[in-house]
Structures are given as C-alpha cells and as structure tokens.
Coordinates of C-alpha atoms in Angstrom, one line a residue:
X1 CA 13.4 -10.3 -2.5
X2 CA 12.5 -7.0 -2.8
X3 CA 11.8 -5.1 -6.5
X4 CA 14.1 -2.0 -7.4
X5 CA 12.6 0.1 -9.9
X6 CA 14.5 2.0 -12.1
X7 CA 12.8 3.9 -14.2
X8 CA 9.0 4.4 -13.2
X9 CA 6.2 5.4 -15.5
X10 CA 3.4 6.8 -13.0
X11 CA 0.3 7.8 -15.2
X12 CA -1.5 10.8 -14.1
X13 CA 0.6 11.9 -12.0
X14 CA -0.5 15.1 -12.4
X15 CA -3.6 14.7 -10.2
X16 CA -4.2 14.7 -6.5
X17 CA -3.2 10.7 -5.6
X18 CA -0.8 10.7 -8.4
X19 CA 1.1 14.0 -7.5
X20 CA 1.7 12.8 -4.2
X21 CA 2.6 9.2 -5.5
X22 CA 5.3 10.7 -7.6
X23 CA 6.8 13.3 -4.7
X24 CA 6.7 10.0 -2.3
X25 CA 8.4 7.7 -5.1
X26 CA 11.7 10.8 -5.6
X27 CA 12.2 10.5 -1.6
X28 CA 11.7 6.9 -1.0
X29 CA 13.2 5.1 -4.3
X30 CA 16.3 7.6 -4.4
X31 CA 17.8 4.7 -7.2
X32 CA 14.5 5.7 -9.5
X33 CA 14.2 7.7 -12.3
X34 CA 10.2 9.1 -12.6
X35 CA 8.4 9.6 -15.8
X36 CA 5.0 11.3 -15.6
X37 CA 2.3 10.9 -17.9
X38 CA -0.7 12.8 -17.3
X39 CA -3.1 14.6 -20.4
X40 CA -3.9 17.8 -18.1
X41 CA -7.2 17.5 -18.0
X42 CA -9.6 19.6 -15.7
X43 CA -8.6 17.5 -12.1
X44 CA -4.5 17.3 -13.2
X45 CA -2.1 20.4 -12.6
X46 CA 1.6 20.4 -12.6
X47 CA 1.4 23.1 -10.0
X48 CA 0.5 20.0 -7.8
X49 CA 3.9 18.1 -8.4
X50 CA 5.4 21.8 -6.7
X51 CA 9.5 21.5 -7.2
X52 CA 10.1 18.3 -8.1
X53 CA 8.8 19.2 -12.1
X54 CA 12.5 19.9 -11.9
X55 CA 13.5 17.4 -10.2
X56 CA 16.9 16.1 -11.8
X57 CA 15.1 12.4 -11.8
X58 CA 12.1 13.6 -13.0
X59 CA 10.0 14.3 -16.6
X60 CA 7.1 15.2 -17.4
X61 CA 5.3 14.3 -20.0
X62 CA 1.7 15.8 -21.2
X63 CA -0.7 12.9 -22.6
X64 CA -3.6 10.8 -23.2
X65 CA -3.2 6.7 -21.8
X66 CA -5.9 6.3 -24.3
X67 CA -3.8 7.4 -27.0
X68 CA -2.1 4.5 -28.3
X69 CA 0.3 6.4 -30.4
X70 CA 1.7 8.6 -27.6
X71 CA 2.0 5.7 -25.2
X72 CA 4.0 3.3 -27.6
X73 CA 6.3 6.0 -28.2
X74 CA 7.1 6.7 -24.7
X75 CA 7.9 3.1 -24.0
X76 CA 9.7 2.8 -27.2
X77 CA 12.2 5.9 -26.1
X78 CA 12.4 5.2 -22.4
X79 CA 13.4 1.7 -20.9
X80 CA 10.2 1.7 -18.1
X81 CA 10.3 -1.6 -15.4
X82 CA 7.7 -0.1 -14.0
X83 CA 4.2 1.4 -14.4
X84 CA 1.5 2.8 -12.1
X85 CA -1.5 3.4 -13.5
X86 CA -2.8 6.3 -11.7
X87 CA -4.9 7.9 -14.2
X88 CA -8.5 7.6 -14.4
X89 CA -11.9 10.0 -14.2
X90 CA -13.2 9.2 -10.7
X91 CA -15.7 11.2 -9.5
X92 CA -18.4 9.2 -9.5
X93 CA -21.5 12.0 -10.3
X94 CA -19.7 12.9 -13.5
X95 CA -20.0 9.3 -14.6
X96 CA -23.7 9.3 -13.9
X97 CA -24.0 12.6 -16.1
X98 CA -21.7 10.6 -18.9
X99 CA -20.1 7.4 -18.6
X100 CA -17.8 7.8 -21.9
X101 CA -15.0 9.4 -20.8
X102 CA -14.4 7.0 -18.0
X103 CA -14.7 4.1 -20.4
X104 CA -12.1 5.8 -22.6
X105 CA -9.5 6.8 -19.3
X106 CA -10.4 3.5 -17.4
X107 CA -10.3 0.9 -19.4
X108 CA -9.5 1.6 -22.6
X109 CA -6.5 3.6 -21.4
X110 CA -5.4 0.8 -18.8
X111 CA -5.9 -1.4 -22.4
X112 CA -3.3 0.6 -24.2
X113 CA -0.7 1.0 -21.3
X114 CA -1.1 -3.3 -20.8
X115 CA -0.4 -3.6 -24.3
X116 CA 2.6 -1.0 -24.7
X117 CA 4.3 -3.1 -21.3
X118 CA 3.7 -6.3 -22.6
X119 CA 5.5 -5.7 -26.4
X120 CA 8.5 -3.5 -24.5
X121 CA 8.8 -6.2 -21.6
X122 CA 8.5 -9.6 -24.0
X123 CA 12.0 -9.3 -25.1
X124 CA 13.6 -8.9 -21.4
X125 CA 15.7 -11.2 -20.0
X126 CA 13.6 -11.6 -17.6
X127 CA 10.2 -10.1 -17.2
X128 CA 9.6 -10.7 -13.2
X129 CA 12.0 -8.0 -12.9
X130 CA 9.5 -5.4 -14.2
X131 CA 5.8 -4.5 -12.6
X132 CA 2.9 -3.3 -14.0
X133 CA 0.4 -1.6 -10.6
X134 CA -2.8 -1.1 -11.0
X135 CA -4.2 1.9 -8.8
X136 CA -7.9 1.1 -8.0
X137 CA -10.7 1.7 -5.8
X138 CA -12.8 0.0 -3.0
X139 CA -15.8 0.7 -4.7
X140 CA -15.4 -1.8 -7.3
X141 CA -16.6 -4.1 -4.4
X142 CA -20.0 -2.5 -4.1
X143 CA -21.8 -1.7 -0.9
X144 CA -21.4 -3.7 2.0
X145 CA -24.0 -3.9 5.3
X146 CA -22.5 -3.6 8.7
X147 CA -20.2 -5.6 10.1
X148 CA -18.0 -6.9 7.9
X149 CA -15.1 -5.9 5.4
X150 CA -14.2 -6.6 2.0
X151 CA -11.3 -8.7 1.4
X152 CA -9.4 -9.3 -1.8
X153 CA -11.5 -12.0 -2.5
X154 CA -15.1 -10.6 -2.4
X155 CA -16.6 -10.3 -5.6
X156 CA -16.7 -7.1 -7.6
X157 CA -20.0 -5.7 -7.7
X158 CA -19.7 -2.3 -8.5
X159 CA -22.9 0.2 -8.6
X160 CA -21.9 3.0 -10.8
X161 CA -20.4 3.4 -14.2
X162 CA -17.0 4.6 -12.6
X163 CA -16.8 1.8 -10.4
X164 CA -18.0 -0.7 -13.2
X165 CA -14.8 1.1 -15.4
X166 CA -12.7 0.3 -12.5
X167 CA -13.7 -3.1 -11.7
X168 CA -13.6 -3.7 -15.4
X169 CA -9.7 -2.4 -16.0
X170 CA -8.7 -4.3 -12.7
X171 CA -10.3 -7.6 -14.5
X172 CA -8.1 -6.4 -17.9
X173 CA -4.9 -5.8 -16.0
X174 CA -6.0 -9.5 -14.3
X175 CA -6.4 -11.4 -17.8
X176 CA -2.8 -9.8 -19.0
X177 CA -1.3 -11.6 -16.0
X178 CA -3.5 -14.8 -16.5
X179 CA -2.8 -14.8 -20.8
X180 CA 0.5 -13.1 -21.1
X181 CA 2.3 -13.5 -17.7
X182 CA 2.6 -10.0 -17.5
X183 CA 3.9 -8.7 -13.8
X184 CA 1.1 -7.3 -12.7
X185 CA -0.4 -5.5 -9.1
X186 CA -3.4 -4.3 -8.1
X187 CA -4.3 -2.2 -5.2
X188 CA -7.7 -1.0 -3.9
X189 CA -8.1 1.8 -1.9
X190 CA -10.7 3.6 0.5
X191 CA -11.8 7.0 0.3
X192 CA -8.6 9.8 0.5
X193 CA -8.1 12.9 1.8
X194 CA -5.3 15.5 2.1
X195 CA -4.4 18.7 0.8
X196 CA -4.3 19.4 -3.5
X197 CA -7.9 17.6 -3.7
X198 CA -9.3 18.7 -6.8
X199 CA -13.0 20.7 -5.2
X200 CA -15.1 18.0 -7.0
X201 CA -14.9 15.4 -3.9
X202 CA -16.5 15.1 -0.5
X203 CA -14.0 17.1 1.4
X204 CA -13.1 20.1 -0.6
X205 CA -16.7 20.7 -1.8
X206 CA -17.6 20.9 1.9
X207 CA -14.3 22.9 3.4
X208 CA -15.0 25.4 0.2
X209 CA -18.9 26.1 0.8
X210 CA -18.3 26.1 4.9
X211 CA -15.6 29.0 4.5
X212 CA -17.6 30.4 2.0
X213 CA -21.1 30.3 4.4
X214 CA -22.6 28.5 1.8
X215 CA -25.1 25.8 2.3
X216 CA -23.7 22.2 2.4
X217 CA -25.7 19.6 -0.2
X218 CA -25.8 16.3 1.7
X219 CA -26.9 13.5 -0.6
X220 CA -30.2 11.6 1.2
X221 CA -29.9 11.1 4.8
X222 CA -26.5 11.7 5.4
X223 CA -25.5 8.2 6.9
X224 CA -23.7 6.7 3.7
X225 CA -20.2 5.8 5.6
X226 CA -16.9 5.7 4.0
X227 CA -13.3 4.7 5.3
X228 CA -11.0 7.6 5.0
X229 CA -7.3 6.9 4.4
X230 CA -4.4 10.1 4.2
X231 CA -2.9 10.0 1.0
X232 CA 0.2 9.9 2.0
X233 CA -0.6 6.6 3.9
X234 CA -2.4 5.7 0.4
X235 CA 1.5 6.5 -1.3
X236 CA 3.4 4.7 1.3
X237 CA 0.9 1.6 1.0
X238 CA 1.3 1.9 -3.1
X239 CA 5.2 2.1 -3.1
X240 CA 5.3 -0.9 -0.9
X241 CA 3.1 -3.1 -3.0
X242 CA 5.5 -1.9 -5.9
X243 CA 8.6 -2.9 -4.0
X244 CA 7.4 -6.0 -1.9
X245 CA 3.9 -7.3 -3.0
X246 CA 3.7 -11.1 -4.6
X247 CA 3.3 -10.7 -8.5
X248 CA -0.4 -11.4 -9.6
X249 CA -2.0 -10.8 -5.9
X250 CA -4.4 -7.5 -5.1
X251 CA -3.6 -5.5 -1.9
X252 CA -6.4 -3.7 0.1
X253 CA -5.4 -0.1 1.4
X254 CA -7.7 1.1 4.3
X255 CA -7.4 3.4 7.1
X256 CA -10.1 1.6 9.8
X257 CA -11.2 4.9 9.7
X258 CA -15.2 5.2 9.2
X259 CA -17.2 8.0 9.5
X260 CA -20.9 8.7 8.5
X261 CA -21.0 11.9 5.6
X262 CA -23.4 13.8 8.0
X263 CA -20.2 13.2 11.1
X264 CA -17.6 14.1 9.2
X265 CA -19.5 17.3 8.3
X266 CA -19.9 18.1 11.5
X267 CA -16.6 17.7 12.6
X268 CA -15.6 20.1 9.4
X269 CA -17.6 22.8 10.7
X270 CA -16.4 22.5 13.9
X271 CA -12.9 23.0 13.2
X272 CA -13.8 25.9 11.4
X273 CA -16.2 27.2 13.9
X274 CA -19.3 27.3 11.4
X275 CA -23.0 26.4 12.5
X276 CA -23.9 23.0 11.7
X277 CA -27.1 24.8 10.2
X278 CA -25.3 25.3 7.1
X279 CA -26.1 21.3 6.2
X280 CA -28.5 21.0 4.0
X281 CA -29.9 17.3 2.7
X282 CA -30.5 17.1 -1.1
X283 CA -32.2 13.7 -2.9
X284 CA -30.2 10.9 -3.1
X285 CA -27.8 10.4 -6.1
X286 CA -29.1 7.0 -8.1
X287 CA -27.0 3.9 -7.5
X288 CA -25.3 5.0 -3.6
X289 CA -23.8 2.7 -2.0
X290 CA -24.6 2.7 1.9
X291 CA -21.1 1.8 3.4
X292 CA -17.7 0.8 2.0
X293 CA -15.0 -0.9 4.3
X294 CA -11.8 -2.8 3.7
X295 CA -9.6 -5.2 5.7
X296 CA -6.5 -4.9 4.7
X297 CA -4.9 -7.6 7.0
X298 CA -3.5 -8.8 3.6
X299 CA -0.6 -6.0 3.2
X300 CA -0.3 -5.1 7.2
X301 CA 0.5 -9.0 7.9
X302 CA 2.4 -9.6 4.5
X303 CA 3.9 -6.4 4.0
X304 CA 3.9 -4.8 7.3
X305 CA 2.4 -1.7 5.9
X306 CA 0.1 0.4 8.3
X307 CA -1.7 3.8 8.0
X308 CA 0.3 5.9 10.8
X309 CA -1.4 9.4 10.0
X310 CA -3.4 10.9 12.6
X311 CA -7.1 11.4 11.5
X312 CA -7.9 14.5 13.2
X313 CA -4.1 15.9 12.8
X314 CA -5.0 15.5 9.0
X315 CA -8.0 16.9 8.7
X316 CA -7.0 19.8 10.1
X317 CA -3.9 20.5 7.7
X318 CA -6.4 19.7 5.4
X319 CA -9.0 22.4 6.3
X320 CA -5.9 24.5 6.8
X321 CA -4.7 24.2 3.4
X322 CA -7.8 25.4 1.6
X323 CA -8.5 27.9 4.8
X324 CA -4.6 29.1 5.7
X325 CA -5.9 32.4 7.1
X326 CA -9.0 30.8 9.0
X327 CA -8.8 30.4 12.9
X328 CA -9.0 26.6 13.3
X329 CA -10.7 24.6 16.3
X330 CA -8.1 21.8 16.8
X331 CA -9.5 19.4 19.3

C-alpha cells in the first residue's frame, strides 16, 4: 500500500539535491504540504527553490538540524509524517581540511531530527503511517575494484571523514528503527549532476575553469571512476522510496553510468570546444577511492524505479546552464 504524505519536512532543501527534491515533491505529491529547513550556509540558496518559495504548499524555514531547540519547535508547531534528511556537508576535500562541521551537520544533526520524530510520532495512532528518509551516499561503502557492485548489504567502509559522518548517521537512523521502531528509510546514491551545483564539485569546478581557459586540476592519474546519476532521476528514485519502499530496508540509487574523471573531462571540453590541454594532473587527495558502483536491482525490481535521463542530453543542459551564451558541441 502505498504511503501519502501530508506534510513533509525536507532538511536542506535549500541546496542543490534538496532544491530539486522539494520542486519534484510540489509536482508529484500534489496532496503534500512542504516544509523546508535548511541554515543557509555557503552551498544552500533560496534562489535555487526559484518560484515555488511561494508556493501556496510551501514554507520555508531558515535553520540549523543541529540545533535542537529550533528543530523541536518546528515539530512541535507543525504536524510532520514525514522527514527527509537532506542536509549534510559533503564535499569530501573540506572534510579532509576539517572534519567538525560534518560531525555536527551529519550526525549530530541526523541525531536531533531522529529524536524530535520519535517524541512527535510516539503518541500517533499509528506510527507506520509516518517516515523518517535518510538521504545518503554511495561512498559510505568505500572503494570497490572492478567488476562488481555494491549492494545494500556490503559493508560500510567508508575512507574519508564525510563518508565515515555518513555511514555513521545511516547506522543512527538504523538503531532508531532497531530500539524505537521508528519508520525509517535510507537511500544511497551515486555521484549527481545537473544544473544549481554549488562550483565545489567535480562538474561545476571543471565547466567554470574550461569557460574560463583556466587550467583543470585532475587529482593523481585521472582514472578514479564514478557512477553519474541526473538529479532529477536521484528525486524521482527518493520520492518513490518515500511513497513505496518497505519500512526499515536501504535503496541503492545508481545511473549504470561510469566514467573515468580524466573521460568525463574530455567529453566537457568537447562540448565546449576547449583543448584538452587545459588538464592538468595535481597529487592525489589522501584517502581516494579508486571506483564506486551501485546495483540498484533492489528499487528497479521492487519499486520499478529506473534512471530515464539521457547522459549526454544532461550534460549538455548542464554545461549550458553555467555557459548559456557558449556555442555547444552536442554529439
């Protein structure tokens, strides 16, 4: 049977996943009221959430997950049956530089917001009726050699402090379900693209500096590969875990999509025309994992989600929506 939210509480949804997340949630749960909570740090902007901060079933709210006093409030005053925990620090060289704020964002926040459900939802007739969905990362299961995929059950064996805070909230959100038989989700993720990427990522870094002529820094040998997923394929795969997924289970979300860092480059460059010359390779950030690939069977067989976004197509509007003047090489 499916779940019907009717009032959703989607932290950071000021961000680039969790803008998206809460524009896809006003057009596909039309029943839904949407509450978003995001403290406006440097990656969150309201300008990404466009028309629908007036949105008649939409608010906004400006805070801090880790702030317990703020959260409590909110669930106190608002009558949530549904969270999604979108906000975290995730770019992983920041975490190198300082691990503290993602401690604070990822786990302690994810702490506060399990705590604030599970006193609102203890007194409900009947708590299966709410959900609590984690929004993690596929690099909470470390590196993995070619062939092979992760699956939901491979252990977590993450190799950098933001991964480690990941890995540990998903294990929090985990032990609420376990101890407290809170409704809980969780859904891992490979890497995502689109347009509204905060210019700290892969992608924007590399679109900005090629328009730019800059030279591109391309950690150690270039041959690292990731899984890249459309967020909008990340949002639809989200909304239907919400809305269909088995209460205590975790959902892989990945595109089948791999490409080497030095290949995707390339292929940047080409649709904007600029010499691959412009790469340049820089030493090897500590604690890189080599490849990262999900099978995520699970939700196509289950939940007969599938990523139907055309890589090149969105690449392109990708480029084009950091580069709208550039003449593009669509191929």
């Amino acid at each position: 049977m499916a779940f019907t939210p009717k009032h959703i509480l989607v932290t950071g949804g000021a961000g680039f996943i969790g803008s998206w997340l809460v524009k896809g949630l006003i057009e596909q749960c039309p029943q839904a009221h949407i509450t978003t909570l995001d403290a406006l740090t440097y990656a969150g902007n309201v300008a990404n959430l466009g028309d629908v901060m007036k949105h008649g079933r939409h608010s906004f709210v400006q805070g801090d997950i880790a702030d317990t006093q703020i959260v409590q409030d909110l669930f106190e005053h608002s009558s949530f049956d549904a969270v999604i925990n979108c906000a975290a620090e995730t770019h992983v060289d920041r975490s190198i530089a300082d691990a503290t704020p993602f401690l604070r964002s990822n786990v302690l926040g994810t702490g506060v917001l399990l705590e604030a459900a599970r006193k609102c939802w203890q007194n409900t007739p009947d708590i299966s009726r709410c959900r609590f969905l984690q929004v993690s990362t596929d690099e909470v299961y470390g590196s993995i050699d070619a062939p092979g995929a992760f699956t939901e059950t491979s252990p977590l064996a993450p190799n950098s402090p933001y991964s480690a805070s990941k890995a540990g909230a998903d294990l929090l959100v985990q032990s609420y379900g376990a101890t407290y038989g809170l409704p809980v989700l969780i859904s891992r993720c490979t890497n995502n693209y689109g347009p509204n990427q905060y210019p700290e990522k892969l992608l924007p870094v590399i679109i900005g500096k090629a328009m730019a002529h800059e030279p591109l820094p391309i950690y150690g040998d270039g041959q690292n590969v990731r899984d890249w997923l459309h967020v909008r394929d990340h949002v639809r795969g989200i909304i239907t875990i919400l809305t269909h997924g088995t209460l205590g289970e975790v959902y892989n979300i990945g595109g089948n999509n791999e490409w080497s860092n030095v290949a995707l480059v390339r292929r940047v460059l080409d649709v904007l025309g600029k010499p691959h010359e412009l790469m340049t390779f820089v030493p090897d950030r500590p604690g890189h994992d080599r490849r990262y690939a999900l099978d995520a069977s699970k939700l196509s067989g289950q939940l007969g989600w599938q990523p139907m976004e055309n890589f090149q197509e969105g690449l392109v509007e990708t480029i084009a929506s950091m580069a709208p003047s550039a003449s593009l090489a669509v191929q």
